[in-house]
mmCIF file with all atom_site columns, C-alpha atoms in Angstrom:
data_model
loop_
_atom_site.group_PDB
_atom_site.id
_atom_site.type_symbol
_atom_site.label_atom_id
_atom_site.label_alt_id
_atom_site.label_comp_id
_atom_site.label_asym_id
_atom_site.label_entity_id
_atom_site.label_seq_id
_atom_site.pdbx_PDB_ins_code
_atom_site.Cartn_x
_atom_site.Cartn_y
_atom_site.Cartn_z
_atom_site.occupancy
_atom_site.B_iso_or_equiv
_atom_site.pdbx_formal_charge
_atom_site.auth_seq_id
_atom_site.auth_comp_id
_atom_site.auth_asym_id
_atom_site.auth_atom_id
_atom_site.pdbx_PDB_model_num
ATOM 1   C CA . UNK A 1 1   ? -48.751 25.751 235.611 1.00 52.00 ? 1   UNK A CA 1
ATOM 2   C CA . UNK A 1 2   ? -52.142 24.391 234.346 1.00 65.00 ? 2   UNK A CA 1
ATOM 3   C CA . UNK A 1 3   ? -51.225 25.752 230.685 1.00 80.00 ? 3   UNK A CA 1
ATOM 4   C CA . UNK A 1 4   ? -49.232 23.319 228.534 1.00 93.00 ? 4   UNK A CA 1
ATOM 5   C CA . UNK A 1 5   ? -46.162 23.261 226.314 1.00 95.00 ? 5   UNK A CA 1
ATOM 6   C CA . UNK A 1 6   ? -47.041 22.253 222.025 1.00 96.00 ? 6   UNK A CA 1
ATOM 7   C CA . UNK A 1 7   ? -44.218 21.865 220.787 1.00 97.00 ? 7   UNK A CA 1
ATOM 8   C CA . UNK A 1 8   ? -44.341 21.455 216.286 1.00 97.00 ? 8   UNK A CA 1
ATOM 9   C CA . UNK A 1 9   ? -41.429 19.816 214.353 1.00 97.00 ? 9   UNK A CA 1
ATOM 10  C CA . UNK A 1 10  ? -39.958 15.848 214.124 1.00 96.00 ? 10  UNK A CA 1
ATOM 11  C CA . UNK A 1 11  ? -38.061 13.889 215.925 1.00 94.00 ? 11  UNK A CA 1
ATOM 12  C CA . UNK A 1 12  ? -35.425 13.739 214.082 1.00 94.00 ? 12  UNK A CA 1
ATOM 13  C CA . UNK A 1 13  ? -35.124 17.521 215.128 1.00 94.00 ? 13  UNK A CA 1
ATOM 14  C CA . UNK A 1 14  ? -31.995 17.442 217.594 1.00 96.00 ? 14  UNK A CA 1
ATOM 15  C CA . UNK A 1 15  ? -33.668 20.849 218.802 1.00 96.00 ? 15  UNK A CA 1
ATOM 16  C CA . UNK A 1 16  ? -37.073 19.613 218.760 1.00 97.00 ? 16  UNK A CA 1
ATOM 17  C CA . UNK A 1 17  ? -35.838 16.838 221.035 1.00 97.00 ? 17  UNK A CA 1
ATOM 18  C CA . UNK A 1 18  ? -34.331 19.164 223.224 1.00 97.00 ? 18  UNK A CA 1
ATOM 19  C CA . UNK A 1 19  ? -37.382 21.011 223.985 1.00 98.00 ? 19  UNK A CA 1
ATOM 20  C CA . UNK A 1 20  ? -39.695 17.940 224.698 1.00 97.00 ? 20  UNK A CA 1
ATOM 21  C CA . UNK A 1 21  ? -37.076 17.314 227.660 1.00 97.00 ? 21  UNK A CA 1
ATOM 22  C CA . UNK A 1 22  ? -37.433 20.239 228.395 1.00 97.00 ? 22  UNK A CA 1
ATOM 23  C CA . UNK A 1 23  ? -41.089 20.729 228.745 1.00 97.00 ? 23  UNK A CA 1
ATOM 24  C CA . UNK A 1 24  ? -40.639 17.181 230.481 1.00 96.00 ? 24  UNK A CA 1
ATOM 25  C CA . UNK A 1 25  ? -38.422 17.040 232.564 1.00 96.00 ? 25  UNK A CA 1
ATOM 26  C CA . UNK A 1 26  ? -39.769 20.555 234.485 1.00 95.00 ? 26  UNK A CA 1
ATOM 27  C CA . UNK A 1 27  ? -43.741 18.130 234.532 1.00 95.00 ? 27  UNK A CA 1
ATOM 28  C CA . UNK A 1 28  ? -44.777 20.511 232.056 1.00 95.00 ? 28  UNK A CA 1
ATOM 29  C CA . UNK A 1 29  ? -47.351 18.663 230.369 1.00 96.00 ? 29  UNK A CA 1
ATOM 30  C CA . UNK A 1 30  ? -47.182 18.721 226.552 1.00 96.00 ? 30  UNK A CA 1
ATOM 31  C CA . UNK A 1 31  ? -48.463 18.127 223.198 1.00 96.00 ? 31  UNK A CA 1
ATOM 32  C CA . UNK A 1 32  ? -46.323 16.925 220.598 1.00 97.00 ? 32  UNK A CA 1
ATOM 33  C CA . UNK A 1 33  ? -47.557 17.838 217.555 1.00 96.00 ? 33  UNK A CA 1
ATOM 34  C CA . UNK A 1 34  ? -45.140 15.247 215.085 1.00 96.00 ? 34  UNK A CA 1
ATOM 35  C CA . UNK A 1 35  ? -44.387 16.759 211.292 1.00 95.00 ? 35  UNK A CA 1
ATOM 36  C CA . UNK A 1 36  ? -43.733 13.945 209.527 1.00 92.00 ? 36  UNK A CA 1
ATOM 37  C CA . UNK A 1 37  ? -46.678 12.439 210.938 1.00 93.00 ? 37  UNK A CA 1
ATOM 38  C CA . UNK A 1 38  ? -48.978 16.175 209.684 1.00 92.00 ? 38  UNK A CA 1
ATOM 39  C CA . UNK A 1 39  ? -48.186 19.551 208.726 1.00 90.00 ? 39  UNK A CA 1
ATOM 40  C CA . UNK A 1 40  ? -48.545 22.768 209.962 1.00 93.00 ? 40  UNK A CA 1
ATOM 41  C CA . UNK A 1 41  ? -51.877 23.801 209.392 1.00 92.00 ? 41  UNK A CA 1
ATOM 42  C CA . UNK A 1 42  ? -51.543 27.385 207.862 1.00 92.00 ? 42  UNK A CA 1
ATOM 43  C CA . UNK A 1 43  ? -53.304 29.876 210.384 1.00 93.00 ? 43  UNK A CA 1
ATOM 44  C CA . UNK A 1 44  ? -50.868 28.529 213.404 1.00 93.00 ? 44  UNK A CA 1
ATOM 45  C CA . UNK A 1 45  ? -47.719 29.402 211.008 1.00 95.00 ? 45  UNK A CA 1
ATOM 46  C CA . UNK A 1 46  ? -49.870 32.516 210.328 1.00 95.00 ? 46  UNK A CA 1
ATOM 47  C CA . UNK A 1 47  ? -50.044 33.451 214.160 1.00 95.00 ? 47  UNK A CA 1
ATOM 48  C CA . UNK A 1 48  ? -45.913 32.571 214.644 1.00 97.00 ? 48  UNK A CA 1
ATOM 49  C CA . UNK A 1 49  ? -45.616 35.096 211.360 1.00 96.00 ? 49  UNK A CA 1
ATOM 50  C CA . UNK A 1 50  ? -47.580 38.024 212.614 1.00 96.00 ? 50  UNK A CA 1
ATOM 51  C CA . UNK A 1 51  ? -45.302 37.921 215.928 1.00 96.00 ? 51  UNK A CA 1
ATOM 52  C CA . UNK A 1 52  ? -41.574 36.994 214.383 1.00 97.00 ? 52  UNK A CA 1
ATOM 53  C CA . UNK A 1 53  ? -41.957 37.901 211.141 1.00 95.00 ? 53  UNK A CA 1
ATOM 54  C CA . UNK A 1 54  ? -41.834 34.786 208.008 1.00 93.00 ? 54  UNK A CA 1
ATOM 55  C CA . UNK A 1 55  ? -38.304 35.522 207.300 1.00 92.00 ? 55  UNK A CA 1
ATOM 56  C CA . UNK A 1 56  ? -37.540 33.316 211.045 1.00 95.00 ? 56  UNK A CA 1
ATOM 57  C CA . UNK A 1 57  ? -39.681 30.512 210.551 1.00 96.00 ? 57  UNK A CA 1
ATOM 58  C CA . UNK A 1 58  ? -37.344 29.759 207.406 1.00 94.00 ? 58  UNK A CA 1
ATOM 59  C CA . UNK A 1 59  ? -35.193 27.725 207.627 1.00 94.00 ? 59  UNK A CA 1
ATOM 60  C CA . UNK A 1 60  ? -32.622 28.922 205.418 1.00 92.00 ? 60  UNK A CA 1
ATOM 61  C CA . UNK A 1 61  ? -29.526 26.520 205.896 1.00 91.00 ? 61  UNK A CA 1
ATOM 62  C CA . UNK A 1 62  ? -31.780 23.190 205.627 1.00 89.00 ? 62  UNK A CA 1
ATOM 63  C CA . UNK A 1 63  ? -30.836 21.611 202.657 1.00 91.00 ? 63  UNK A CA 1
ATOM 64  C CA . UNK A 1 64  ? -34.191 21.709 201.298 1.00 91.00 ? 64  UNK A CA 1
ATOM 65  C CA . UNK A 1 65  ? -33.869 25.421 201.393 1.00 91.00 ? 65  UNK A CA 1
ATOM 66  C CA . UNK A 1 66  ? -31.079 25.080 198.313 1.00 89.00 ? 66  UNK A CA 1
ATOM 67  C CA . UNK A 1 67  ? -33.082 21.741 196.456 1.00 91.00 ? 67  UNK A CA 1
ATOM 68  C CA . UNK A 1 68  ? -36.049 24.116 196.371 1.00 90.00 ? 68  UNK A CA 1
ATOM 69  C CA . UNK A 1 69  ? -34.492 26.464 194.656 1.00 87.00 ? 69  UNK A CA 1
ATOM 70  C CA . UNK A 1 70  ? -35.532 28.748 196.906 1.00 88.00 ? 70  UNK A CA 1
ATOM 71  C CA . UNK A 1 71  ? -32.432 30.816 197.565 1.00 80.00 ? 71  UNK A CA 1
ATOM 72  C CA . UNK A 1 72  ? -33.008 33.603 194.877 1.00 75.00 ? 72  UNK A CA 1
ATOM 73  C CA . UNK A 1 73  ? -37.337 33.291 195.780 1.00 76.00 ? 73  UNK A CA 1
ATOM 74  C CA . UNK A 1 74  ? -39.020 36.253 196.393 1.00 79.00 ? 74  UNK A CA 1
ATOM 75  C CA . UNK A 1 75  ? -42.710 35.097 197.890 1.00 84.00 ? 75  UNK A CA 1
ATOM 76  C CA . UNK A 1 76  ? -44.422 37.252 199.057 1.00 87.00 ? 76  UNK A CA 1
ATOM 77  C CA . UNK A 1 77  ? -45.817 36.408 202.498 1.00 87.00 ? 77  UNK A CA 1
ATOM 78  C CA . UNK A 1 78  ? -49.628 33.782 201.776 1.00 90.00 ? 78  UNK A CA 1
ATOM 79  C CA . UNK A 1 79  ? -46.564 32.554 199.329 1.00 92.00 ? 79  UNK A CA 1
ATOM 80  C CA . UNK A 1 80  ? -43.594 31.487 202.075 1.00 91.00 ? 80  UNK A CA 1
ATOM 81  C CA . UNK A 1 81  ? -46.873 30.305 203.728 1.00 93.00 ? 81  UNK A CA 1
ATOM 82  C CA . UNK A 1 82  ? -48.489 27.310 201.306 1.00 93.00 ? 82  UNK A CA 1
ATOM 83  C CA . UNK A 1 83  ? -44.768 26.536 201.378 1.00 93.00 ? 83  UNK A CA 1
ATOM 84  C CA . UNK A 1 84  ? -44.226 25.522 204.451 1.00 94.00 ? 84  UNK A CA 1
ATOM 85  C CA . UNK A 1 85  ? -47.439 24.300 204.919 1.00 94.00 ? 85  UNK A CA 1
ATOM 86  C CA . UNK A 1 86  ? -46.493 21.841 202.156 1.00 94.00 ? 86  UNK A CA 1
ATOM 87  C CA . UNK A 1 87  ? -42.181 21.808 202.889 1.00 94.00 ? 87  UNK A CA 1
ATOM 88  C CA . UNK A 1 88  ? -42.724 21.634 206.907 1.00 95.00 ? 88  UNK A CA 1
ATOM 89  C CA . UNK A 1 89  ? -38.751 20.872 206.893 1.00 94.00 ? 89  UNK A CA 1
ATOM 90  C CA . UNK A 1 90  ? -38.451 24.486 205.540 1.00 95.00 ? 90  UNK A CA 1
ATOM 91  C CA . UNK A 1 91  ? -39.099 25.345 209.251 1.00 96.00 ? 91  UNK A CA 1
ATOM 92  C CA . UNK A 1 92  ? -36.591 26.180 212.040 1.00 96.00 ? 92  UNK A CA 1
ATOM 93  C CA . UNK A 1 93  ? -37.583 23.899 214.799 1.00 96.00 ? 93  UNK A CA 1
ATOM 94  C CA . UNK A 1 94  ? -38.792 23.801 217.303 1.00 98.00 ? 94  UNK A CA 1
ATOM 95  C CA . UNK A 1 95  ? -41.988 26.286 217.010 1.00 98.00 ? 95  UNK A CA 1
ATOM 96  C CA . UNK A 1 96  ? -42.972 26.075 221.124 1.00 98.00 ? 96  UNK A CA 1
ATOM 97  C CA . UNK A 1 97  ? -46.721 27.612 222.088 1.00 96.00 ? 97  UNK A CA 1
ATOM 98  C CA . UNK A 1 98  ? -47.619 27.751 225.889 1.00 95.00 ? 98  UNK A CA 1
ATOM 99  C CA . UNK A 1 99  ? -50.984 30.003 225.715 1.00 92.00 ? 99  UNK A CA 1
ATOM 100 C CA . UNK A 1 100 ? -50.008 33.070 223.756 1.00 93.00 ? 100 UNK A CA 1
ATOM 101 C CA . UNK A 1 101 ? -46.787 33.016 225.025 1.00 96.00 ? 101 UNK A CA 1
ATOM 102 C CA . UNK A 1 102 ? -44.279 31.381 221.781 1.00 97.00 ? 102 UNK A CA 1
ATOM 103 C CA . UNK A 1 103 ? -40.577 30.461 220.210 1.00 97.00 ? 103 UNK A CA 1
ATOM 104 C CA . UNK A 1 104 ? -39.222 29.559 217.636 1.00 97.00 ? 104 UNK A CA 1
ATOM 105 C CA . UNK A 1 105 ? -35.550 27.375 217.558 1.00 96.00 ? 105 UNK A CA 1
ATOM 106 C CA . UNK A 1 106 ? -34.634 26.081 220.706 1.00 95.00 ? 106 UNK A CA 1
ATOM 107 C CA . UNK A 1 107 ? -34.889 29.493 223.378 1.00 96.00 ? 107 UNK A CA 1
ATOM 108 C CA . UNK A 1 108 ? -34.136 28.150 226.849 1.00 96.00 ? 108 UNK A CA 1
ATOM 109 C CA . UNK A 1 109 ? -33.892 31.162 228.152 1.00 96.00 ? 109 UNK A CA 1
ATOM 110 C CA . UNK A 1 110 ? -37.697 31.829 227.335 1.00 96.00 ? 110 UNK A CA 1
ATOM 111 C CA . UNK A 1 111 ? -39.392 28.651 228.586 1.00 97.00 ? 111 UNK A CA 1
ATOM 112 C CA . UNK A 1 112 ? -38.113 28.835 231.793 1.00 96.00 ? 112 UNK A CA 1
ATOM 113 C CA . UNK A 1 113 ? -40.075 32.187 232.173 1.00 95.00 ? 113 UNK A CA 1
ATOM 114 C CA . UNK A 1 114 ? -42.656 30.745 231.120 1.00 95.00 ? 114 UNK A CA 1
ATOM 115 C CA . UNK A 1 115 ? -42.160 27.693 233.525 1.00 91.00 ? 115 UNK A CA 1
ATOM 116 C CA . UNK A 1 116 ? -40.886 29.633 236.643 1.00 85.00 ? 116 UNK A CA 1
#
Protein backbone atom coordinates (compact mmCIF):
# COMPACT_ATOMS: atom_id res chain seq x y z
CA UNK A 1 0.00 0.00 0.00
CA UNK A 2 1.48 3.32 -1.08
CA UNK A 3 -1.03 5.54 0.67
CA UNK A 4 -0.10 7.55 3.69
CA UNK A 5 -2.21 7.57 6.83
CA UNK A 6 -2.96 10.97 8.29
CA UNK A 7 -3.51 10.73 12.02
CA UNK A 8 -4.93 13.72 13.85
CA UNK A 9 -4.81 13.84 17.64
CA UNK A 10 -2.57 14.62 20.60
CA UNK A 11 0.37 12.55 21.80
CA UNK A 12 -1.00 12.30 25.34
CA UNK A 13 -4.08 10.46 24.02
CA UNK A 14 -3.74 6.68 24.45
CA UNK A 15 -6.04 6.09 21.46
CA UNK A 16 -3.91 8.35 19.25
CA UNK A 17 -0.79 6.43 20.30
CA UNK A 18 -2.59 3.16 19.47
CA UNK A 19 -3.32 4.42 15.95
CA UNK A 20 0.27 5.54 15.44
CA UNK A 21 1.55 2.17 16.66
CA UNK A 22 -0.99 0.22 14.56
CA UNK A 23 0.13 1.81 11.29
CA UNK A 24 3.84 1.79 12.22
CA UNK A 25 3.69 -1.96 12.92
CA UNK A 26 2.26 -2.48 9.44
CA UNK A 27 4.87 -0.20 7.85
CA UNK A 28 2.27 2.27 6.64
CA UNK A 29 3.72 5.76 6.30
CA UNK A 30 2.00 8.18 8.64
CA UNK A 31 1.70 11.91 8.88
CA UNK A 32 0.83 12.91 12.41
CA UNK A 33 -0.90 16.22 13.09
CA UNK A 34 -0.58 17.05 16.78
CA UNK A 35 -3.51 19.24 17.79
CA UNK A 36 -1.54 20.54 20.77
CA UNK A 37 0.88 22.10 18.25
CA UNK A 38 -1.45 22.99 15.37
CA UNK A 39 -5.22 22.94 15.58
CA UNK A 40 -7.44 21.26 13.00
CA UNK A 41 -8.54 23.12 9.92
CA UNK A 42 -12.27 23.69 9.52
CA UNK A 43 -12.12 22.00 6.08
CA UNK A 44 -10.56 18.85 7.54
CA UNK A 45 -13.15 18.68 10.32
CA UNK A 46 -15.94 19.29 7.82
CA UNK A 47 -14.78 16.22 5.85
CA UNK A 48 -15.26 14.03 8.94
CA UNK A 49 -18.53 15.79 9.90
CA UNK A 50 -20.01 15.21 6.44
CA UNK A 51 -19.24 11.49 6.65
CA UNK A 52 -20.17 10.80 10.30
CA UNK A 53 -22.18 13.80 11.48
CA UNK A 54 -20.92 16.56 13.75
CA UNK A 55 -22.10 14.80 16.92
CA UNK A 56 -19.74 11.87 16.29
CA UNK A 57 -16.73 14.22 16.45
CA UNK A 58 -17.51 15.50 19.94
CA UNK A 59 -16.03 13.84 23.01
CA UNK A 60 -18.84 14.43 25.47
CA UNK A 61 -16.83 12.72 28.24
CA UNK A 62 -14.01 15.26 27.96
CA UNK A 63 -13.50 17.37 31.10
CA UNK A 64 -13.23 20.38 28.78
CA UNK A 65 -16.75 19.66 27.48
CA UNK A 66 -18.15 20.12 30.99
CA UNK A 67 -15.80 23.01 31.84
CA UNK A 68 -17.02 24.98 28.84
CA UNK A 69 -20.65 24.36 29.82
CA UNK A 70 -21.49 22.60 26.56
CA UNK A 71 -23.79 19.93 28.04
CA UNK A 72 -26.86 22.09 27.45
CA UNK A 73 -25.50 23.84 24.33
CA UNK A 74 -27.65 23.83 21.23
CA UNK A 75 -25.13 24.77 18.54
CA UNK A 76 -25.60 24.40 14.81
CA UNK A 77 -22.99 22.57 12.72
CA UNK A 78 -21.05 25.72 11.79
CA UNK A 79 -20.82 26.82 15.44
CA UNK A 80 -19.71 23.32 16.48
CA UNK A 81 -17.04 23.34 13.75
CA UNK A 82 -15.78 26.72 14.96
CA UNK A 83 -15.76 25.48 18.57
CA UNK A 84 -13.96 22.24 17.68
CA UNK A 85 -11.41 24.14 15.60
CA UNK A 86 -10.57 26.46 18.48
CA UNK A 87 -10.82 23.72 21.17
CA UNK A 88 -9.46 20.53 19.56
CA UNK A 89 -9.39 18.68 22.90
CA UNK A 90 -13.17 18.41 22.52
CA UNK A 91 -12.66 16.03 19.59
CA UNK A 92 -12.87 12.26 19.81
CA UNK A 93 -9.42 11.07 18.87
CA UNK A 94 -7.77 9.97 16.76
CA UNK A 95 -9.17 11.13 13.47
CA UNK A 96 -7.60 8.92 10.81
CA UNK A 97 -7.64 9.40 7.06
CA UNK A 98 -6.16 7.39 4.21
CA UNK A 99 -7.29 8.82 0.90
CA UNK A 100 -11.09 9.03 1.10
CA UNK A 101 -11.30 6.54 3.97
CA UNK A 102 -12.04 8.07 7.35
CA UNK A 103 -12.40 6.87 10.92
CA UNK A 104 -13.00 8.47 14.30
CA UNK A 105 -11.59 6.96 17.48
CA UNK A 106 -9.88 3.59 17.74
CA UNK A 107 -11.25 1.39 14.96
CA UNK A 108 -8.70 -1.36 14.38
CA UNK A 109 -11.16 -3.52 12.41
CA UNK A 110 -11.66 -0.70 9.92
CA UNK A 111 -7.92 0.06 9.75
CA UNK A 112 -7.16 -3.62 9.09
CA UNK A 113 -9.56 -3.56 6.12
CA UNK A 114 -7.76 -0.50 4.77
CA UNK A 115 -4.26 -1.99 4.92
CA UNK A 116 -5.06 -5.56 3.85
